[in-house]
Tab-separated table of C-alpha atoms in Angstrom:
chain	number	residue	atom	x	y	z
A	1	MET	CA	69.275	127.863	103.928
A	2	LYS	CA	72.476	126.655	102.215
A	3	GLY	CA	73.408	127.799	98.743
A	4	SER	CA	74.978	125.697	96.008
A	5	GLY	CA	78.363	127.057	96.987
A	6	ASP	CA	78.065	125.281	100.362
A	7	GLU	CA	77.268	121.893	98.810
A	8	ALA	CA	80.234	121.504	96.453
A	9	PRO	CA	82.870	121.124	99.223
A	10	CYS	CA	80.774	118.339	100.787
A	11	GLU	CA	80.646	116.428	97.496
A	12	SER	CA	84.378	116.920	96.973
A	13	SER	CA	85.087	115.771	100.520
A	14	THR	CA	83.036	112.604	99.991
A	15	ALA	CA	84.963	111.751	96.822
A	16	GLU	CA	88.278	112.338	98.622
A	17	ASP	CA	87.185	110.191	101.575
A	18	GLN	CA	86.254	107.354	99.216
A	19	ALA	CA	89.602	107.597	97.450
A	20	ARG	CA	91.472	107.500	100.767
A	21	ALA	CA	89.410	104.528	101.915
A	22	GLY	CA	90.320	102.634	98.737
A	23	VAL	CA	86.722	102.532	97.506
A	24	LYS	CA	86.551	101.813	93.793
A	25	LYS	CA	84.245	104.202	92.007
A	26	LEU	CA	83.368	104.636	88.341
A	27	GLU	CA	83.151	108.192	87.077
A	28	ASN	CA	80.920	107.136	84.188
A	29	LYS	CA	78.804	104.005	84.578
A	30	GLY	CA	77.842	104.297	80.924
A	31	ASP	CA	81.422	103.592	79.854
A	32	GLN	CA	81.076	99.855	79.326
A	33	GLY	CA	84.789	99.401	78.671
A	34	ALA	CA	85.703	101.014	81.990
A	35	VAL	CA	83.071	98.949	83.828
A	36	LYS	CA	84.369	95.683	82.388
A	37	HIS	CA	88.003	96.614	82.983
A	38	LEU	CA	87.349	97.400	86.656
A	39	LEU	CA	85.339	94.219	87.231
A	40	ASP	CA	87.992	92.168	85.406
A	41	GLU	CA	90.622	93.472	87.827
A	42	LEU	CA	88.468	92.625	90.839
A	43	VAL	CA	87.651	89.120	89.578
A	44	ALA	CA	91.301	88.335	88.819
A	45	ASP	CA	92.341	89.609	92.249
A	46	VAL	CA	89.741	87.460	94.028
A	47	VAL	CA	90.779	84.314	92.143
A	48	THR	CA	94.504	84.798	92.778
A	49	SER	CA	94.497	86.377	96.252
A	50	GLU	CA	91.416	85.052	98.024
A	51	CYS	CA	90.920	81.739	96.206
A	52	GLU	CA	94.711	81.227	96.235
A	53	TYR	CA	95.259	80.239	92.611
A	54	PRO	CA	98.806	81.227	91.554
A	55	GLU	CA	98.766	83.245	88.341
A	56	ASP	CA	100.468	81.797	85.275
A	57	PHE	CA	102.261	84.594	83.391
A	58	THR	CA	103.228	82.487	80.363
A	59	ALA	CA	100.543	83.937	78.077
A	60	SER	CA	101.298	87.550	79.027
A	61	ASN	CA	105.039	86.939	78.593
A	62	VAL	CA	104.490	85.520	75.101
A	63	ARG	CA	102.310	88.519	74.214
A	64	ILE	CA	104.963	90.944	75.476
A	65	LEU	CA	107.694	89.100	73.560
A	66	LEU	CA	105.749	89.190	70.282
A	67	SER	CA	104.875	92.865	70.803
A	68	PHE	CA	108.526	93.675	71.506
A	69	ALA	CA	109.650	91.806	68.386
A	70	ALA	CA	107.200	93.781	66.247
A	71	CYS	CA	108.296	97.089	67.820
A	72	VAL	CA	111.997	96.356	67.246
A	73	ALA	CA	111.439	95.928	63.496
A	74	ALA	CA	110.484	99.601	62.970
A	75	PRO	CA	113.655	101.249	64.377
A	76	ALA	CA	115.769	98.458	62.878
A	77	SER	CA	114.539	99.291	59.366
A	78	HIS	CA	115.391	102.960	59.999
A	79	PHE	CA	118.788	102.735	61.720
A	80	LEU	CA	120.300	99.443	60.519
A	81	PRO	CA	120.835	100.283	56.799
A	82	PRO	CA	122.735	103.588	57.491
A	83	TYR	CA	124.869	101.848	60.123
A	84	LEU	CA	125.811	99.016	57.758
A	85	GLU	CA	126.480	101.548	55.007
A	86	ARG	CA	128.849	103.483	57.290
A	87	GLU	CA	130.679	100.322	58.265
A	88	GLY	CA	130.864	99.143	54.665
A	89	ILE	CA	128.935	95.959	55.477
A	90	THR	CA	126.615	94.437	52.901
A	91	LEU	CA	124.038	91.785	53.738
A	92	LEU	CA	121.813	89.668	51.497
A	93	SER	CA	123.495	91.138	48.392
A	94	THR	CA	126.925	92.323	47.251
A	95	ASP	CA	125.380	95.487	45.805
A	96	GLU	CA	125.127	98.190	48.482
A	97	LYS	CA	121.823	99.690	47.306
A	98	THR	CA	120.207	96.295	46.813
A	99	SER	CA	121.460	95.220	50.239
A	100	LYS	CA	119.876	98.301	51.846
A	101	ASN	CA	116.525	97.679	50.162
A	102	LEU	CA	116.548	93.992	51.095
A	103	ILE	CA	117.288	94.803	54.747
A	104	VAL	CA	114.353	97.232	54.883
A	105	LEU	CA	112.138	94.620	53.220
A	106	ALA	CA	113.304	91.972	55.706
A	107	CYS	CA	112.439	94.294	58.621
A	108	VAL	CA	108.988	94.968	57.170
A	109	LEU	CA	108.368	91.242	56.707
A	110	PHE	CA	109.618	90.536	60.241
A	111	TYR	CA	107.213	93.160	61.604
A	112	ALA	CA	104.318	91.686	59.609
A	113	VAL	CA	105.053	88.135	60.773
A	114	SER	CA	105.431	89.221	64.427
A	115	PHE	CA	102.219	91.258	64.311
A	116	LEU	CA	100.250	88.433	62.675
A	117	ALA	CA	101.658	85.970	65.218
A	118	LEU	CA	100.496	88.289	68.017
A	119	LEU	CA	96.993	88.533	66.540
A	120	ALA	CA	96.817	84.757	66.067
A	121	PHE	CA	97.976	84.161	69.654
A	122	GLN	CA	95.360	86.544	71.053
A	123	TYR	CA	92.574	85.142	68.876
A	124	LEU	CA	93.337	81.424	69.179
A	125	HIS	CA	94.768	81.160	72.693
A	126	GLU	CA	93.787	84.143	74.838
A	127	LYS	CA	90.417	85.005	73.286
A	128	GLU	CA	88.373	86.603	76.108
A	129	ALA	CA	90.560	85.286	78.928
A	130	ILE	CA	91.557	87.739	81.642
A	131	LEU	CA	93.507	85.245	83.729
A	132	PHE	CA	95.394	81.957	83.456
A	133	THR	CA	96.369	80.202	86.671
A	134	LYS	CA	98.544	77.325	87.736
A	135	GLN	CA	97.281	74.357	89.725
A	136	LYS	CA	96.085	75.173	93.229
A	137	LYS	CA	97.280	72.940	96.033
A	138	GLY	CA	94.625	70.807	97.658
A	139	VAL	CA	92.087	70.761	94.813
A	140	SER	CA	91.146	67.976	92.430
A	141	SER	CA	92.129	69.872	89.290
A	142	SER	CA	95.324	68.570	87.710
A	143	SER	CA	95.893	71.913	86.004
A	144	GLY	CA	95.040	75.567	86.497
A	145	LEU	CA	92.056	77.679	85.514
A	146	ARG	CA	91.236	79.804	82.526
A	147	VAL	CA	89.017	82.729	83.552
A	148	SER	CA	87.170	84.603	80.802
A	149	THR	CA	84.718	87.485	80.989
A	150	ARG	CA	82.243	88.991	78.562
A	151	MET	CA	79.824	91.909	78.331
A	152	GLU	CA	77.650	92.281	75.274
A	153	ARG	CA	77.313	95.781	73.881
A	154	PHE	CA	74.425	97.763	75.423
A	155	ASP	CA	73.845	94.914	77.914
A	156	ASP	CA	74.253	95.196	81.685
A	157	VAL	CA	74.999	91.483	82.187
A	158	TYR	CA	78.593	90.639	83.118
A	159	LYS	CA	79.530	87.004	82.455
A	160	ILE	CA	82.389	85.091	84.056
A	161	THR	CA	83.358	81.715	82.602
A	162	ILE	CA	85.776	79.339	84.299
A	163	VAL	CA	87.179	76.265	82.615
A	164	GLU	CA	89.873	73.857	83.678
A	165	ARG	CA	92.978	74.300	81.555
A	166	LYS	CA	93.995	71.362	79.434
A	167	SER	CA	96.501	69.015	80.999
A	168	ALA	CA	99.782	67.978	79.389
A	169	ARG	CA	97.828	65.248	77.599
A	170	GLY	CA	95.567	67.881	76.054
A	171	THR	CA	92.462	66.827	77.994
A	172	THR	CA	90.177	68.420	80.561
A	173	ASN	CA	87.917	66.697	83.073
A	174	SER	CA	85.105	69.203	83.422
A	175	ASP	CA	82.775	71.434	81.464
A	176	PRO	CA	82.969	75.238	81.630
A	177	MET	CA	80.852	77.030	84.221
A	178	THR	CA	79.417	80.514	83.763
A	179	LEU	CA	78.270	83.081	86.309
A	180	GLU	CA	76.017	85.907	85.116
A	181	ARG	CA	75.389	89.069	87.113
A	182	SER	CA	73.761	92.363	86.250
A	183	ILE	CA	76.258	95.110	87.007
A	184	THR	CA	73.485	96.842	88.953
A	185	LYS	CA	73.966	94.135	91.618
A	186	TRP	CA	77.604	95.132	92.087
A	187	ILE	CA	77.664	98.844	91.243
A	188	ASP	CA	75.323	101.375	92.854
A	189	GLU	CA	73.754	104.441	91.237
A	190	ASP	CA	76.733	106.589	92.289
A	191	GLY	CA	79.198	104.267	90.555
A	192	VAL	CA	80.590	102.796	93.782
A	193	VAL	CA	81.537	99.126	93.457
A	194	ALA	CA	80.398	96.718	96.181
A	195	GLU	CA	83.743	94.928	96.364
A	196	LYS	CA	82.757	92.645	99.239
A	197	LEU	CA	79.728	91.413	97.316
A	198	VAL	CA	81.821	90.851	94.177
A	199	SER	CA	84.333	88.900	96.249
A	200	LYS	CA	81.598	86.821	97.902
A	201	ASP	CA	79.922	85.930	94.593
A	202	VAL	CA	83.179	85.092	92.810
A	203	LYS	CA	84.493	82.930	95.680
A	204	ARG	CA	81.210	81.031	95.818
A	205	PHE	CA	81.383	80.528	92.052
A	206	VAL	CA	84.971	79.228	92.191
A	207	LYS	CA	84.036	76.828	95.005
A	208	ALA	CA	81.126	75.508	92.929
A	209	PHE	CA	83.482	74.952	90.002
A	210	GLU	CA	85.981	73.098	92.196
A	211	LYS	CA	83.192	70.801	93.395
A	212	SER	CA	82.116	70.092	89.805
A	213	VAL	CA	85.700	69.180	88.882
A	214	HIS	CA	85.921	66.873	91.907
A	215	LYS	CA	82.675	65.119	90.914
A	216	ALA	CA	83.838	64.777	87.306
A	217	LYS	CA	87.036	63.038	88.428
A	218	LYS	CA	85.038	60.520	90.468
A	219	ARG	CA	83.081	59.304	87.448
């Protein structure tokens, strides 16, 4: 008869084997944020790697730029006034003290504008999107895809929505399509993700969307 001390190494070995094999496993299936984040990564990888849609980094670059601009404002408000004071440079006012206060105020306003611009960009443009792609060669779509995902709180249903991105004329030729799956179909009771099944379902979904776009263009 084996004691509990004999079982622990086996469990540890299994976890190590899974890690070496590249198996994705959730430590806590009840952490909805972690579940969604992991599935988002898998979905994005399938669309770009297996469905061969080149990723468009424009949105992420804009977000990084706005974040950087907001971050620069904080050290600027701290270090710029003393530097200008040392160099005897006055900006915005001939009075040194007034100039210092105005520079700090300008930095605060710049931070506020950059931060609000970032929030507006995320709310109005990105929303729930996890991926923007460019046009794929050989498909009817004249533009790329916008892939969004959603999981309601305390719900096990993971939703993927694909819509054709608007063309340069600001139009789109198809309606959005949504795939719904219970996470229990993709993640087992031990937290191991069935990556092949996720890939199969997502590829089938993308193919169905491509067919709907092709039919819409024929009308």
